[in-house]
Short mmCIF file of C-alpha atoms in Angstrom, two decimals:
data_model
loop_
_atom_site.label_atom_id
_atom_site.label_comp_id
_atom_site.label_asym_id
_atom_site.label_seq_id
_atom_site.Cartn_x
_atom_site.Cartn_y
_atom_site.Cartn_z
CA GLY A 757 -0.02 -0.09 0.05
CA GLU A 758 0.81 3.62 -0.06
CA ASN A 759 3.52 5.10 2.37
CA VAL A 760 3.97 8.81 2.83
CA GLU A 761 6.95 10.35 4.53
CA GLN A 762 6.88 14.12 5.57
CA HIS A 763 9.82 16.25 6.53
CA PRO A 764 10.76 18.14 8.58
CA SER A 765 8.66 17.25 11.62
CA THR A 766 9.19 20.73 13.09
CA LEU A 767 10.16 23.94 11.35
CA SER A 768 10.69 27.46 12.73
CA VAL A 769 11.00 30.48 10.51
CA GLN A 770 11.17 34.22 11.06
CA GLU A 771 8.17 36.21 10.00
CA GLY A 772 8.42 37.10 6.33
CA ASP A 773 10.62 34.25 5.48
CA SER A 774 9.71 31.28 3.27
CA ALA A 775 8.80 27.79 4.57
CA VAL A 776 9.16 24.54 2.64
CA ILE A 777 7.69 21.16 3.74
CA LYS A 778 8.40 18.03 1.66
CA CYS A 779 6.70 14.73 1.25
CA THR A 780 7.61 11.58 -0.48
CA TYR A 781 5.17 8.76 -1.54
CA SER A 782 5.66 5.16 -2.57
CA ASP A 783 2.78 4.33 -4.82
CA SER A 784 3.52 5.65 -8.29
CA ALA A 785 -0.21 5.20 -9.19
CA SER A 786 -1.18 7.90 -6.59
CA ASN A 787 -2.84 10.79 -8.37
CA TYR A 788 -4.05 13.29 -5.94
CA PHE A 789 -2.02 15.20 -3.27
CA PRO A 790 -3.82 17.53 -0.76
CA TRP A 791 -2.28 19.59 2.05
CA TYR A 792 -4.15 20.24 5.28
CA LYS A 793 -3.47 22.79 7.86
CA GLN A 794 -4.54 22.13 11.51
CA GLU A 795 -4.42 24.92 13.99
CA LEU A 796 -4.21 24.04 17.73
CA GLY A 797 -7.44 22.50 18.87
CA LYS A 798 -9.06 22.79 15.49
CA ARG A 799 -10.03 20.55 12.60
CA PRO A 800 -7.77 19.85 9.62
CA GLN A 801 -8.66 22.21 6.74
CA LEU A 802 -7.72 21.72 3.14
CA ILE A 803 -5.45 24.62 1.96
CA ILE A 804 -4.30 23.45 -1.43
CA ASP A 805 -4.21 20.31 -3.58
CA ILE A 806 -2.48 19.10 -6.75
CA ARG A 807 -3.40 16.40 -9.25
CA SER A 808 -0.82 14.22 -11.01
CA ASN A 809 -1.44 15.85 -14.37
CA VAL A 810 0.10 19.14 -13.25
CA GLY A 811 3.50 20.14 -11.89
CA GLU A 812 2.80 23.13 -9.86
CA LYS A 813 -0.15 25.13 -8.36
CA LYS A 814 -0.30 28.39 -6.60
CA ASP A 815 -2.79 30.19 -4.38
CA GLN A 816 -1.59 33.47 -3.25
CA ARG A 817 1.31 32.81 -0.68
CA ILE A 818 0.99 29.03 -0.98
CA ALA A 819 2.18 26.86 -3.77
CA VAL A 820 2.59 23.08 -4.16
CA THR A 821 4.95 21.46 -6.62
CA LEU A 822 4.91 17.78 -7.73
CA ASN A 823 7.64 15.63 -9.19
CA LYS A 824 6.04 12.37 -10.29
CA THR A 825 9.39 10.82 -11.43
CA ALA A 826 11.01 11.26 -7.97
CA LYS A 827 7.55 10.73 -6.23
CA HIS A 828 7.79 13.71 -4.03
CA PHE A 829 5.72 16.84 -3.56
CA SER A 830 6.31 20.12 -1.56
CA LEU A 831 4.34 22.85 0.04
CA HIS A 832 5.78 26.33 -0.26
CA ILE A 833 4.62 29.23 1.93
CA THR A 834 6.13 32.62 1.16
CA GLU A 835 6.02 35.81 3.30
CA THR A 836 5.07 33.78 6.38
CA GLN A 837 2.90 35.28 9.06
CA PRO A 838 2.30 34.39 12.72
CA GLU A 839 -1.16 33.03 11.70
CA ASP A 840 0.53 30.44 9.48
CA SER A 841 1.76 28.74 12.57
CA ALA A 842 0.03 25.27 12.68
CA VAL A 843 0.54 21.67 11.98
CA TYR A 844 0.62 20.85 8.23
CA PHE A 845 -0.17 17.39 6.78
CA CYS A 846 0.41 16.09 3.29
CA ALA A 847 -1.45 13.18 1.89
CA ALA A 848 -1.55 11.03 -1.10
CA ARG A 849 -4.55 9.27 -2.63
CA GLN A 850 -4.07 5.75 -3.77
CA ASN A 851 -4.92 4.35 -7.09
CA MET A 852 -8.47 5.33 -8.32
CA GLU A 853 -9.52 1.75 -7.81
CA TYR A 854 -9.46 2.43 -4.16
CA GLY A 855 -11.52 5.57 -4.24
CA ASN A 856 -10.80 8.32 -1.84
CA LYS A 857 -8.36 6.47 0.52
CA LEU A 858 -5.93 9.21 1.73
CA VAL A 859 -2.70 8.18 3.32
CA PHE A 860 -1.29 11.00 5.48
CA GLY A 861 2.14 12.02 6.40
CA ALA A 862 3.10 12.47 10.03
CA GLY A 863 2.80 16.23 9.99
CA THR A 864 5.06 19.26 10.33
CA ILE A 865 4.81 21.64 13.08
CA LEU A 866 5.41 25.18 11.68
CA ARG A 867 6.26 28.07 14.07
CA VAL A 868 6.40 31.56 12.56
CA LYS A 869 8.35 33.83 14.97
CA SER A 870 7.58 37.53 14.95
CA GLU B 517 -23.80 24.93 12.71
CA THR B 518 -22.86 24.20 9.20
CA GLY B 519 -20.40 21.89 7.65
CA VAL B 520 -19.41 18.78 9.71
CA THR B 521 -20.22 18.55 13.36
CA GLN B 522 -19.19 16.04 16.03
CA THR B 523 -20.56 15.28 19.39
CA PRO B 524 -19.47 15.08 22.14
CA ARG B 525 -16.38 17.19 21.73
CA HIS B 526 -14.70 15.58 24.76
CA LEU B 527 -15.23 12.23 26.30
CA VAL B 528 -13.69 10.40 29.23
CA MET B 529 -14.68 6.72 29.66
CA GLY B 530 -13.62 3.59 31.56
CA MET B 531 -12.45 0.52 29.88
CA THR B 532 -15.73 -1.29 30.68
CA ASN B 533 -17.97 1.61 29.47
CA LYS B 534 -19.97 1.66 26.17
CA LYS B 535 -20.26 5.09 24.48
CA SER B 536 -20.97 6.38 21.03
CA LEU B 537 -19.57 9.19 18.98
CA LYS B 538 -21.79 10.97 16.54
CA CYS B 539 -20.95 12.90 13.26
CA GLU B 540 -23.40 14.83 11.24
CA GLN B 541 -22.68 16.54 8.02
CA HIS B 542 -24.80 19.38 6.52
CA LEU B 543 -23.11 19.34 3.11
CA GLY B 544 -25.19 17.06 1.13
CA HIS B 545 -22.27 14.69 0.79
CA ASN B 546 -22.47 10.98 0.15
CA ALA B 547 -19.29 9.65 1.72
CA MET B 548 -18.23 9.83 5.31
CA TYR B 549 -15.06 8.74 7.14
CA TRP B 550 -13.73 8.00 10.65
CA TYR B 551 -10.06 8.88 11.37
CA LYS B 552 -7.99 8.34 14.44
CA GLN B 553 -5.43 11.10 15.33
CA SER B 554 -2.80 10.11 17.94
CA ALA B 555 0.09 12.25 19.06
CA LYS B 556 3.10 12.23 16.77
CA LYS B 557 1.49 9.68 14.34
CA PRO B 558 -0.20 10.23 10.92
CA LEU B 559 -4.07 10.48 10.68
CA GLU B 560 -5.14 6.90 10.54
CA LEU B 561 -8.22 6.11 8.28
CA MET B 562 -10.51 3.75 10.24
CA PHE B 563 -13.77 3.47 8.19
CA VAL B 564 -15.24 4.76 5.11
CA TYR B 565 -18.93 4.77 4.03
CA SER B 566 -20.14 5.62 0.58
CA LEU B 567 -23.89 5.88 -0.02
CA GLU B 568 -24.39 4.42 3.46
CA GLU B 569 -22.37 1.19 2.68
CA ARG B 570 -19.07 0.40 4.28
CA VAL B 571 -16.32 0.36 1.65
CA GLU B 572 -13.24 0.53 3.83
CA ASN B 573 -12.45 -1.03 7.07
CA ASN B 574 -8.65 -0.62 7.91
CA SER B 575 -8.17 -3.57 10.22
CA VAL B 576 -9.75 -1.81 13.06
CA PRO B 577 -10.25 -3.72 16.34
CA SER B 578 -13.84 -4.97 16.85
CA ARG B 579 -14.18 -2.78 19.92
CA PHE B 580 -14.83 -0.02 17.41
CA SER B 581 -18.16 -0.49 15.61
CA PRO B 582 -19.29 2.06 12.97
CA GLU B 583 -22.82 2.76 11.86
CA CYS B 584 -24.23 4.87 9.02
CA PRO B 585 -27.95 5.00 9.18
CA ASN B 586 -28.17 7.64 6.39
CA SER B 587 -25.86 9.74 4.33
CA SER B 588 -25.89 12.61 6.87
CA HIS B 589 -25.05 10.68 10.01
CA LEU B 590 -22.20 8.48 11.12
CA PHE B 591 -21.71 6.91 14.48
CA LEU B 592 -18.79 5.22 16.05
CA HIS B 593 -19.78 2.80 18.92
CA LEU B 594 -17.16 2.08 21.47
CA HIS B 595 -16.96 -0.73 23.94
CA THR B 596 -14.30 -2.25 26.22
CA LEU B 597 -11.72 0.21 24.94
CA GLN B 598 -8.02 0.30 26.03
CA PRO B 599 -5.93 3.27 27.26
CA GLU B 600 -4.00 3.21 23.87
CA ASP B 601 -7.34 4.10 22.20
CA SER B 602 -7.17 7.55 23.71
CA ALA B 603 -6.86 9.95 20.81
CA LEU B 604 -8.75 12.50 18.71
CA TYR B 605 -11.39 10.96 16.55
CA LEU B 606 -12.13 12.92 13.45
CA CYS B 607 -15.03 12.56 11.13
CA ALA B 608 -14.95 13.74 7.51
CA SER B 609 -17.18 13.86 4.55
CA SER B 610 -16.89 14.32 0.76
CA GLN B 611 -19.29 14.90 -2.13
CA ASP B 612 -18.63 11.48 -3.39
CA TYR B 613 -16.05 8.62 -2.87
CA PHE B 614 -13.50 10.69 -4.84
CA GLY B 615 -14.14 14.18 -3.56
CA GLU B 616 -12.35 16.55 -1.26
CA GLN B 617 -12.70 15.70 2.38
CA TYR B 618 -14.04 18.16 4.91
CA PHE B 619 -13.34 17.39 8.59
CA GLY B 620 -15.36 17.82 11.80
CA PRO B 621 -13.76 19.35 14.94
CA GLY B 622 -13.10 15.93 16.38
CA THR B 623 -13.92 14.18 19.66
CA ARG B 624 -11.06 14.06 22.19
CA LEU B 625 -11.38 10.60 23.84
CA THR B 626 -9.65 9.59 26.96
CA VAL B 627 -9.81 6.05 28.14
CA THR B 628 -8.98 5.64 31.84
#
């Protein structure tokens, strides 16, 4: 089955700097890669996703890149702000045959210092 | 409240108790999910229901028993749990089996 590795486990950046979180996956048939943000005591919320037919997607200060050959994808946050502090989870969806079974990474605690 | 709601938000139970977690979605979705979130571990998918039929059961112990009476409601019945079952239990829903998942706020479960 699918296995997702996420790095780093914790990341501290200065306000205004960029943050990058990387994930690798094992199943080359995976075709959908969402990123979730979970603030302390709150529910995970989808912030951006990418499908396997594109290499990059941007939404304001957030971008995701996908390298299908290397089987890794990354979340990029530019001009970080204190409200970006949260736990970020990547996920990969297994082959369509399995429907919407997401396999999650272990999470990255992002701290933005002001 | 709109979206996905869960009750109770916090639950403390003994190992011999029986309790149930409830999830309700107000989004008109057809698929619902139970996840377990433990400290320092990835979110673990437990059960998936699509159109009220269970389509995934990820080797979850029988002390966890799901029920989906209709497409808007999902229950997780708990009995004779172990302390290691203490975790945040998250419910999610999606438009269909392939759609984007929306999460509820979770139930923080403590087994004593």
